[in-house]
GROMACS .gro file of C-alpha atoms in nm:
model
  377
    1UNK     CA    1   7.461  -0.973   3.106
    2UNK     CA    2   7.578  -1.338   3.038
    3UNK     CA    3   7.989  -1.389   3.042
    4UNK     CA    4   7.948  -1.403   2.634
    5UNK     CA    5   7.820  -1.033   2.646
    6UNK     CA    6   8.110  -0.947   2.871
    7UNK     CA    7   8.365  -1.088   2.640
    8UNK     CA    8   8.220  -0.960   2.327
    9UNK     CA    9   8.222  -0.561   2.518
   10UNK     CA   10   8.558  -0.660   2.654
   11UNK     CA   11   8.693  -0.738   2.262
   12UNK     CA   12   8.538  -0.467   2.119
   13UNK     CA   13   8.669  -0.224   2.398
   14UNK     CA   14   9.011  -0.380   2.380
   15UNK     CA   15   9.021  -0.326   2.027
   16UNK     CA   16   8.870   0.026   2.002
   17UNK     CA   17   9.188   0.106   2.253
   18UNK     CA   18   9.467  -0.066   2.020
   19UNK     CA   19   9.307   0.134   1.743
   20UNK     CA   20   9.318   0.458   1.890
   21UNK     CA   21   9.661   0.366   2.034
   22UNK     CA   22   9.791   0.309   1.666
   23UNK     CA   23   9.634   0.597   1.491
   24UNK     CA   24   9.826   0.832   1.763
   25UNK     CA   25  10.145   0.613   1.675
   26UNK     CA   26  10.151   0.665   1.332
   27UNK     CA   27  10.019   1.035   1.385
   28UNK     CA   28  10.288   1.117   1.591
   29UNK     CA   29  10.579   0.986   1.321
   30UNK     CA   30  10.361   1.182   1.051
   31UNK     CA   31  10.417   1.454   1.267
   32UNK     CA   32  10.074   1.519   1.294
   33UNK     CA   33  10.024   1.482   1.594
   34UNK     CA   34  10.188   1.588   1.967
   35UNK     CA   35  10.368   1.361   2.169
   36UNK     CA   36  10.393   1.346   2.569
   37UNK     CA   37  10.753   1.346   2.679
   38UNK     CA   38  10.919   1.191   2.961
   39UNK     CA   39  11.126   1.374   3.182
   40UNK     CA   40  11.474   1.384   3.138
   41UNK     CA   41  11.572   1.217   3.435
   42UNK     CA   42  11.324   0.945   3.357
   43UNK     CA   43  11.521   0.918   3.016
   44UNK     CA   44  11.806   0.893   3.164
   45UNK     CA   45  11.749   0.608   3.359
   46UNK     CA   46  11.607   0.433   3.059
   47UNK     CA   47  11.902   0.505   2.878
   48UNK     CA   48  12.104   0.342   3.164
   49UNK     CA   49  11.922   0.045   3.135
   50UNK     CA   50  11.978  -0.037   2.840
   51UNK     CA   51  12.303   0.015   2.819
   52UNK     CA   52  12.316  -0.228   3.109
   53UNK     CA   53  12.180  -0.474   2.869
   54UNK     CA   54  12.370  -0.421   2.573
   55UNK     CA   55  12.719  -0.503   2.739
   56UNK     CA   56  12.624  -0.710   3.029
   57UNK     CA   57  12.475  -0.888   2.748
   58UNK     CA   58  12.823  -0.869   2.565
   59UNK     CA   59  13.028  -0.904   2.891
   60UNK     CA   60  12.821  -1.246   2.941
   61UNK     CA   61  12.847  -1.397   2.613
   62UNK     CA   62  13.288  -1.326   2.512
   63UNK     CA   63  13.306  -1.520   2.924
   64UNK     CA   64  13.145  -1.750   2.790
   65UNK     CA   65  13.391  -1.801   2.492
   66UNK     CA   66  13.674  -1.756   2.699
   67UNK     CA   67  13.571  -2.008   2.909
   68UNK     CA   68  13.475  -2.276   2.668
   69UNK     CA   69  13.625  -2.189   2.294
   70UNK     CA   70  13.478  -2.445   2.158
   71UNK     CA   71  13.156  -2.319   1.946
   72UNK     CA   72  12.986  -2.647   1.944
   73UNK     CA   73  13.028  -2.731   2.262
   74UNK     CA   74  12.860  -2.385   2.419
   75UNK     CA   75  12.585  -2.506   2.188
   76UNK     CA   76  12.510  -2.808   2.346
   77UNK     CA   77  12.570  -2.709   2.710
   78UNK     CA   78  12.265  -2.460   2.551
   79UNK     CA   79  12.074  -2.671   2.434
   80UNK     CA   80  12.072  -2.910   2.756
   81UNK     CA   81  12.018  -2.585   2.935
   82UNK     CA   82  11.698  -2.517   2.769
   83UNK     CA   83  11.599  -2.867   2.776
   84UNK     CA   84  11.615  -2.820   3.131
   85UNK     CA   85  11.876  -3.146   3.163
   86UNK     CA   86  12.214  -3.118   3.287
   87UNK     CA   87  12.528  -3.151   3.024
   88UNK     CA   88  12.696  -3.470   2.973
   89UNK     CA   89  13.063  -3.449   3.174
   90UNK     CA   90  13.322  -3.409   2.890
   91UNK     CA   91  13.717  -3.412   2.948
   92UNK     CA   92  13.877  -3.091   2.848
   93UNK     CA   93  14.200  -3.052   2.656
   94UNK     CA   94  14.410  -3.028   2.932
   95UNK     CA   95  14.316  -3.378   3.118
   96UNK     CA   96  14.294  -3.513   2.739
   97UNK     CA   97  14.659  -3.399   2.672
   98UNK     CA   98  14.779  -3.497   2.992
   99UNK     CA   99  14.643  -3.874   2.951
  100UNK     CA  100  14.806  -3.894   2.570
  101UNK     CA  101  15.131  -3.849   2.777
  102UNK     CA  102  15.097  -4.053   3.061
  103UNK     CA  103  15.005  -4.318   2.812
  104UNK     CA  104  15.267  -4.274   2.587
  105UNK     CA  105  15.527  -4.217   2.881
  106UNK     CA  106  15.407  -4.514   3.021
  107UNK     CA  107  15.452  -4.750   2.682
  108UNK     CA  108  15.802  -4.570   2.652
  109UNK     CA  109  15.878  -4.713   2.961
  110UNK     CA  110  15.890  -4.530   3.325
  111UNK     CA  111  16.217  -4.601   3.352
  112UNK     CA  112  16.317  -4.416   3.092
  113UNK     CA  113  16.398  -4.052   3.108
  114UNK     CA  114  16.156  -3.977   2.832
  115UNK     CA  115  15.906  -4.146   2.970
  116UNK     CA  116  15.945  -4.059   3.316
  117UNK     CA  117  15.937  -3.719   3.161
  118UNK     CA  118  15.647  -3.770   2.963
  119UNK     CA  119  15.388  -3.902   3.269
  120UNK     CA  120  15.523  -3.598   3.515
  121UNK     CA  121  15.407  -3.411   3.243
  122UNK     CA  122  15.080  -3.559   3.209
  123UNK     CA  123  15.021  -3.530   3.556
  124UNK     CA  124  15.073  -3.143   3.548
  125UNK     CA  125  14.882  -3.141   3.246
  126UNK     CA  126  14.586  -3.300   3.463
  127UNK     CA  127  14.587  -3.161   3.726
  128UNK     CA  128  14.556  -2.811   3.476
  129UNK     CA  129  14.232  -2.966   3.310
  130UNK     CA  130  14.107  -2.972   3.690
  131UNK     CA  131  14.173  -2.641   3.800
  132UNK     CA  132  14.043  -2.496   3.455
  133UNK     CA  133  13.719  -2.741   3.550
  134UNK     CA  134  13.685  -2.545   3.859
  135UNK     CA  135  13.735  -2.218   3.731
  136UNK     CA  136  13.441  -2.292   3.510
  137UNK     CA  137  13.193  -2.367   3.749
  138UNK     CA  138  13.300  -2.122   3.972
  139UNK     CA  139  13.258  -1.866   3.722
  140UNK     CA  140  12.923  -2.002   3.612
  141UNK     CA  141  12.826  -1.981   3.959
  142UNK     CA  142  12.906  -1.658   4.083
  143UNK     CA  143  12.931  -1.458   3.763
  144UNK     CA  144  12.730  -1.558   3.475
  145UNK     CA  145  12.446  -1.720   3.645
  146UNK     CA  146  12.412  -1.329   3.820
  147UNK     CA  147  12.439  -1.160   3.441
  148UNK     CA  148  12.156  -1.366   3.304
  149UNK     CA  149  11.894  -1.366   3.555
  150UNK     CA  150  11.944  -0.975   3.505
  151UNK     CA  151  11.906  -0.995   3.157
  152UNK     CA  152  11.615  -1.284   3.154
  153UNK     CA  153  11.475  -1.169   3.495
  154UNK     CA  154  11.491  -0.776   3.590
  155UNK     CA  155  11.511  -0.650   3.227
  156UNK     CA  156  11.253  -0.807   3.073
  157UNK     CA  157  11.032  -0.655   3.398
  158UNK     CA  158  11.166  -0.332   3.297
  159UNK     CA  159  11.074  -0.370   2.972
  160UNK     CA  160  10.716  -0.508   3.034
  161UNK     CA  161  10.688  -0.211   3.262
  162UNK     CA  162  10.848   0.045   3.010
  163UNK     CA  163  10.618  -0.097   2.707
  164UNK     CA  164  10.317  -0.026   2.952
  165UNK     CA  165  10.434   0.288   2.978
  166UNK     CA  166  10.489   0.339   2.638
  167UNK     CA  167  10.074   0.235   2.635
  168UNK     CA  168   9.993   0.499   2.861
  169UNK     CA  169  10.133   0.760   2.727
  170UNK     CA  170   9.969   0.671   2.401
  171UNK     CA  171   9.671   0.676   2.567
  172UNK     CA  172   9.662   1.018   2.716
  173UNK     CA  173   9.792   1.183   2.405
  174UNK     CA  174   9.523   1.045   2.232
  175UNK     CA  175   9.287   1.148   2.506
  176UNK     CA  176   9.423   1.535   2.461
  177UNK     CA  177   9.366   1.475   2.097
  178UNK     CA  178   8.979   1.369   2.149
  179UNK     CA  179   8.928   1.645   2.407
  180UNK     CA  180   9.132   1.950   2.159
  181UNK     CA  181   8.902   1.801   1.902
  182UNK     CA  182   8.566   1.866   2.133
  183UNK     CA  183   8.678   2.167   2.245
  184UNK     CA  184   8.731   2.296   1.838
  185UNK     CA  185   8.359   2.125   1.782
  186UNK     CA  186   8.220   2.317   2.096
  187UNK     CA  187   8.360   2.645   1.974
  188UNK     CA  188   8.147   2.563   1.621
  189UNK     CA  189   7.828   2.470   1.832
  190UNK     CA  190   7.866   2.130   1.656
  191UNK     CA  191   7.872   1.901   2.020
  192UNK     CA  192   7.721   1.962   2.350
  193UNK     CA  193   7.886   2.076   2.647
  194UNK     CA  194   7.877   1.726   2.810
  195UNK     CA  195   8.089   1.576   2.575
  196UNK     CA  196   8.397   1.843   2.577
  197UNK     CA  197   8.355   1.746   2.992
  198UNK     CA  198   8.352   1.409   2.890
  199UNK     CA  199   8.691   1.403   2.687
  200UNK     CA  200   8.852   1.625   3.019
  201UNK     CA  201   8.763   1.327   3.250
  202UNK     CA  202   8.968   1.107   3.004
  203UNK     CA  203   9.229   1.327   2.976
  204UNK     CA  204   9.244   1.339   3.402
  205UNK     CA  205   9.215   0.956   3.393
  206UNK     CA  206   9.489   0.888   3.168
  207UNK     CA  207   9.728   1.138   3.288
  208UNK     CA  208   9.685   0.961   3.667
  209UNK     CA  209   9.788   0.644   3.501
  210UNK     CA  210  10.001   0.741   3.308
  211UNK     CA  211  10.185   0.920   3.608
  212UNK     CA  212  10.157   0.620   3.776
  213UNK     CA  213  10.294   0.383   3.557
  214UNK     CA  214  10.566   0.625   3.520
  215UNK     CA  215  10.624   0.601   3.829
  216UNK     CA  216  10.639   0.215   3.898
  217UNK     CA  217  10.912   0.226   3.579
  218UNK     CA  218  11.116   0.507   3.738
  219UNK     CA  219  11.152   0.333   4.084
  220UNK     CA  220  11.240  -0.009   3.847
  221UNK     CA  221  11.515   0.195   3.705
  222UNK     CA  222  11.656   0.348   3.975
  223UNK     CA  223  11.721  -0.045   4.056
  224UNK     CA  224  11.977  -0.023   3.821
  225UNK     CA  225  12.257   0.138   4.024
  226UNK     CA  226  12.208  -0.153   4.235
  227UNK     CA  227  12.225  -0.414   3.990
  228UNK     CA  228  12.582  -0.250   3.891
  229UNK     CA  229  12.727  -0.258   4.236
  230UNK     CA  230  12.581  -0.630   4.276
  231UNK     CA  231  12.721  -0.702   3.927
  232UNK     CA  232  13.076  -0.571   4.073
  233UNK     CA  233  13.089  -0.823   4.361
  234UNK     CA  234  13.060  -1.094   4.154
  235UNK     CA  235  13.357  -0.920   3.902
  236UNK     CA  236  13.537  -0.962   4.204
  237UNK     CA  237  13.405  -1.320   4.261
  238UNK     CA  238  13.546  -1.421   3.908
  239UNK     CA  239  13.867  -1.183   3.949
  240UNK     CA  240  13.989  -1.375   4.249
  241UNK     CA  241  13.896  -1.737   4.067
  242UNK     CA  242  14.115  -1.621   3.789
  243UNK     CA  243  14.382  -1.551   4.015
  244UNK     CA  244  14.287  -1.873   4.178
  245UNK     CA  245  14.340  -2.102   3.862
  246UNK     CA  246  14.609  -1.878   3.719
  247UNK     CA  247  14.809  -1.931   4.075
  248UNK     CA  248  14.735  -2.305   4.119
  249UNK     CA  249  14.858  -2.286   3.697
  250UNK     CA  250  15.179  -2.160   3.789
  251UNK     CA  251  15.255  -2.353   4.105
  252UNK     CA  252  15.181  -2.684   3.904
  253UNK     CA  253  15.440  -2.559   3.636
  254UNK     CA  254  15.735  -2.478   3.842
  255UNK     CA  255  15.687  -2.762   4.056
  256UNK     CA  256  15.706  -2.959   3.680
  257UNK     CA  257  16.023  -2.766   3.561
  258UNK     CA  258  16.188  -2.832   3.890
  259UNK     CA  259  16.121  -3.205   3.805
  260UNK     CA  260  16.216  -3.195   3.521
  261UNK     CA  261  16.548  -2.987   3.603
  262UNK     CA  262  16.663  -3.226   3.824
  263UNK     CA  263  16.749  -3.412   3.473
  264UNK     CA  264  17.117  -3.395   3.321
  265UNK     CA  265  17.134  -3.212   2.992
  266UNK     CA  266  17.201  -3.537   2.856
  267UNK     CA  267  16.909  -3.694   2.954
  268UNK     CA  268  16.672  -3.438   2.798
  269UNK     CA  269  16.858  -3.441   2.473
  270UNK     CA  270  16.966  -3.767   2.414
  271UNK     CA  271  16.692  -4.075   2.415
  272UNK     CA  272  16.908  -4.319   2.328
  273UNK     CA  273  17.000  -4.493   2.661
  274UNK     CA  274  16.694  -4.578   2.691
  275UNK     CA  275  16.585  -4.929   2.654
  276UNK     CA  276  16.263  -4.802   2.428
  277UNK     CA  277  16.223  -4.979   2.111
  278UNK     CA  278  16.126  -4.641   1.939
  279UNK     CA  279  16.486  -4.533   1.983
  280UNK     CA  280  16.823  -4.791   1.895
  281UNK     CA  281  17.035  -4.754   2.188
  282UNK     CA  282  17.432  -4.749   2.102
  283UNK     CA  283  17.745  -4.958   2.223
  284UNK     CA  284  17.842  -4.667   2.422
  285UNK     CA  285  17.549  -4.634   2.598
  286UNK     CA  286  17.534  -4.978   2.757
  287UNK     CA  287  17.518  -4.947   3.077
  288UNK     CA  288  17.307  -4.662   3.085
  289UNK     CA  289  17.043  -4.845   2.939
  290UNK     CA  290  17.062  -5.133   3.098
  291UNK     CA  291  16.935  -4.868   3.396
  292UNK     CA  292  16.533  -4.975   3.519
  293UNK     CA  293  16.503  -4.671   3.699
  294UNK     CA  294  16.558  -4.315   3.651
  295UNK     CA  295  16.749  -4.274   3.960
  296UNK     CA  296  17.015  -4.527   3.840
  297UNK     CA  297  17.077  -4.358   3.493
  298UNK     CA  298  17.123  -4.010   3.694
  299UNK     CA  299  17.354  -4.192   3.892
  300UNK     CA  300  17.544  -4.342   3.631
  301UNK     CA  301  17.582  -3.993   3.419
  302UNK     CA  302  17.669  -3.793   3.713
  303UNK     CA  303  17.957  -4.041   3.762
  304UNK     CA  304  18.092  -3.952   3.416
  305UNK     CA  305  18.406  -3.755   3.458
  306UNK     CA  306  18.541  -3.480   3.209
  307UNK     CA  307  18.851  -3.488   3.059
  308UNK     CA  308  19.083  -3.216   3.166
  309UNK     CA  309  19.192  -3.093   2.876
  310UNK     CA  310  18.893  -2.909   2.820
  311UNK     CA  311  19.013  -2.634   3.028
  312UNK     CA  312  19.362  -2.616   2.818
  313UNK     CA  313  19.156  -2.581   2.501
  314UNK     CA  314  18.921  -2.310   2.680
  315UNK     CA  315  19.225  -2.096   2.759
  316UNK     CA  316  19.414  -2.161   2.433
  317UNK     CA  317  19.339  -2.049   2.081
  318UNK     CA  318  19.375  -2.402   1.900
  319UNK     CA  319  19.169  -2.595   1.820
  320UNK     CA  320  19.126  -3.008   1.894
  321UNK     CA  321  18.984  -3.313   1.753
  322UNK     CA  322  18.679  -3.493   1.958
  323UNK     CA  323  18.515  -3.789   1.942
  324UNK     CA  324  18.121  -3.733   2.028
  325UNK     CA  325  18.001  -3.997   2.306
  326UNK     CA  326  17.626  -3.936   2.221
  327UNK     CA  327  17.360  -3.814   1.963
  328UNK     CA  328  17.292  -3.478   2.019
  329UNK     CA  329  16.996  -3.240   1.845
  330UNK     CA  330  17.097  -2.871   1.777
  331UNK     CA  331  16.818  -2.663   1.959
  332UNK     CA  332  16.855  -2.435   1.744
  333UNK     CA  333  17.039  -2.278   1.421
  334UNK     CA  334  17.354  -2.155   1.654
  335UNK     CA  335  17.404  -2.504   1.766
  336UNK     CA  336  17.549  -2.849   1.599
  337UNK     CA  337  17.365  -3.177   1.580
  338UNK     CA  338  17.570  -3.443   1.646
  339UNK     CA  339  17.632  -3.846   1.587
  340UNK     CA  340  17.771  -4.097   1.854
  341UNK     CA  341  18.122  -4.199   1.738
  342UNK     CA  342  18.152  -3.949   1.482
  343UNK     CA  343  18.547  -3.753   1.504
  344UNK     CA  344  18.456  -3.335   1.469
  345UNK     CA  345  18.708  -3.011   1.533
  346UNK     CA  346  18.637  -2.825   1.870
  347UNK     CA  347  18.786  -2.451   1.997
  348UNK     CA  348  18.664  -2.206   2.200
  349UNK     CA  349  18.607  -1.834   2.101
  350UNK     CA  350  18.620  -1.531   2.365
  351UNK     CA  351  18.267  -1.514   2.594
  352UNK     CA  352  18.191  -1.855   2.526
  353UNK     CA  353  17.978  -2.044   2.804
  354UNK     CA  354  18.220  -2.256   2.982
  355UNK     CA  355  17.984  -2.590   2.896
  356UNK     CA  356  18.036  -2.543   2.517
  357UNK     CA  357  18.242  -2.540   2.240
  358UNK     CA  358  18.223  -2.467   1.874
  359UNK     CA  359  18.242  -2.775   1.676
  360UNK     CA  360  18.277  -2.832   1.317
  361UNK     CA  361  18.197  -3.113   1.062
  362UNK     CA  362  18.311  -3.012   0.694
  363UNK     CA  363  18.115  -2.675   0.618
  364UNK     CA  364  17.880  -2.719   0.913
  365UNK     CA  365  17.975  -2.542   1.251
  366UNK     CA  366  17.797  -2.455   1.585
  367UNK     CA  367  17.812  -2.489   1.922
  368UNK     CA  368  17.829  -2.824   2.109
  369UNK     CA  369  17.821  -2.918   2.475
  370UNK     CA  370  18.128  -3.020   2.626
  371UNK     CA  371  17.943  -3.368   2.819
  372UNK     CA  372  17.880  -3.482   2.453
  373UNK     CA  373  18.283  -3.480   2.388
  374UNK     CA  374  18.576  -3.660   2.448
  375UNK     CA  375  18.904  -3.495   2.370
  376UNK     CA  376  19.123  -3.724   2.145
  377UNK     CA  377  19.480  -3.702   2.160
   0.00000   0.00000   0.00000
């Protein structure tokens, strides 16, 4: 027999076998035919599995949007995946953020309390975009790359294995078929003996691999309880990076508000002794902005003193007339925006902070801070 031959038998053997396999398919959904069941703790494990899939599968893919939002961007860190080439390095929002600031605090002028404010800022933001840089590869490392090679590597085993089962068991039903068949002929003298023995031996072969196969896909499954437990370490591998970045997050922020606490009131609200050209600084400002450094201007304001009369207007129901030293933007609706130089009524009213004062202008009223002020006689 030449190799030609062989292939040819091989073909026509290979075909006869998907033939029979699909008639006792489509029998069996007819319900024409009977079907070999697995056992139920075979069934179970099965189910398992693919459950497994379904929300590692799920787990896998909402990390992945959590750890990069952008939609376009997990496509092209794809699409260099499967392309086998490594990503291009691309500056996240944090680092991007925090350069806009130091740029802009920097052509504000370091000097000035904005500014400094502005590149501290940046800094923090930076240093953010590099911890959030980390967490991603961690992550990547030690959790995701573990959730798809179970999905792209022990699954689809499983479910090569679990098809050939699925084969087998076709198989041997339609072996029990041909031999129920012979055995129905034999009883109507219409075959010989020899072939009724003939189906049996098909029915014995198909059962032993069928029982095998079985077999090999049950001790796959079983696999799966220790896929879970190996899928919990590295939970806890991406549990204690979270904590990690969310830690270093928080650090990097108070260290920032403590910073930027260490500035006056005045400072934060009111831009305009700086020497920047974006804001006109006022006579009355002078020699704060005539400050280089932020250390001088803190000096300078600290220096300031308050006029004692405040006190006699805190404890006294009347009210005053006060001349406001510096611009000053309302926060918010409770408070009263203010113009250098402008003359406004002040009084106090019961639990009142001792740093403020209500002022009014005409028909507008709200609080004001008392460093803004300067009690006219």
């Amino acid at each position: 027999m030449n190799i030609m031959d062989f292939n040819v038998k091989k073909l026509a053997a290979d075909a006869g076998t998907f033939l029979s396999r699909a008639v006792q398919f489509t029998e069996e959904k007819l319900g024409q035919a009977e079907k070999t069941e697995l056992d139920a703790h075979l069934e179970n494990l099965l189910s398992k599995a693919e459950c497994t899939k379904l929300w590692t599968e799920k787990v896998m893919k909402q990390t992945e949007v959590l750890l990069q939002p952008n939609p376009n961007a997990r496509m092209e860190e794809f699409v260099y995946e499967k392309l086998d080439r490594k990503a291009p390095s691309r500056v996240n929002n944090p680092e991007l953020l925090g350069q806009h600031m130091i740029d802009a605090g920097n052509e504000f002028g370091p000097g000035t309390a904005y500014g400094n404010a502005l590149i501290k800022c940046g800094e923090t933001q930076k240093r953010i975009g590099a911890a959030d840089r980390e967490l991603i590869q961690t992550a990547a490392i030690n959790f995701l790359t573990p959730l798809r090679n179970f999905i792209e590597g022990d699954y689809k085993t499983i479910t090569r294995e679990r098809k050939l089962l699925q084969n087998k068991r076709l198989d041997l039903d339609a072996a029990k078929t041909r031999l129920r068949k012979a055995k129905v002929a034999e009883a109507r003298a219409a075959v010989w003996a020899e072939e009724v023995t003939k189906s049996e031996q098909e029915v014995r072969i198909a059962q032993s691999e069928f029982d095998r196969q079985a077999e090999i896909t049950r001790l796959l499954l079983e696999g799966i309880s220790s896929t879970h437990a190996h899928h919990l370490r590295c939970l806890n591998d991406f549990v204690e990076a979270q904590m990690t970045y969310y830690a270093q997050c928080y650090q990097y922020m108070l260290d920032l508000q403590k910073q930027l606490g260490s500035f006056p009131s005045t400072f934060l609200a009111n831009n305009n002794q700086s020497t920047s050209t974006c804001v006109p600084s006022s006579s009355n400002t002078t020699t704060a902005a005539s400050s280089v450094s932020v250390t001088a201007s803190l000096s300078s304001l600290s220096n300031v003193a308050v006029p004692s009369g405040f006190g006699e207007l805190k404890s006294s129901s009347g009210s005053r007339k006060a001349r406001v030293l510096y611009d000053y933007d309302a926060a918010n609706s409770t408070e009263l925006s203010l113009l250098a130089d402008e003359v406004i009524t002040v009084y106090s009213i019961p639990g009142m902070d001792s740093d403020w004062l209500m002022g009014e202008r005409g028909n507008q009223k709200g609080k004001v801070p008392i460093t803004y002020l300067e009690l006219l006689n």
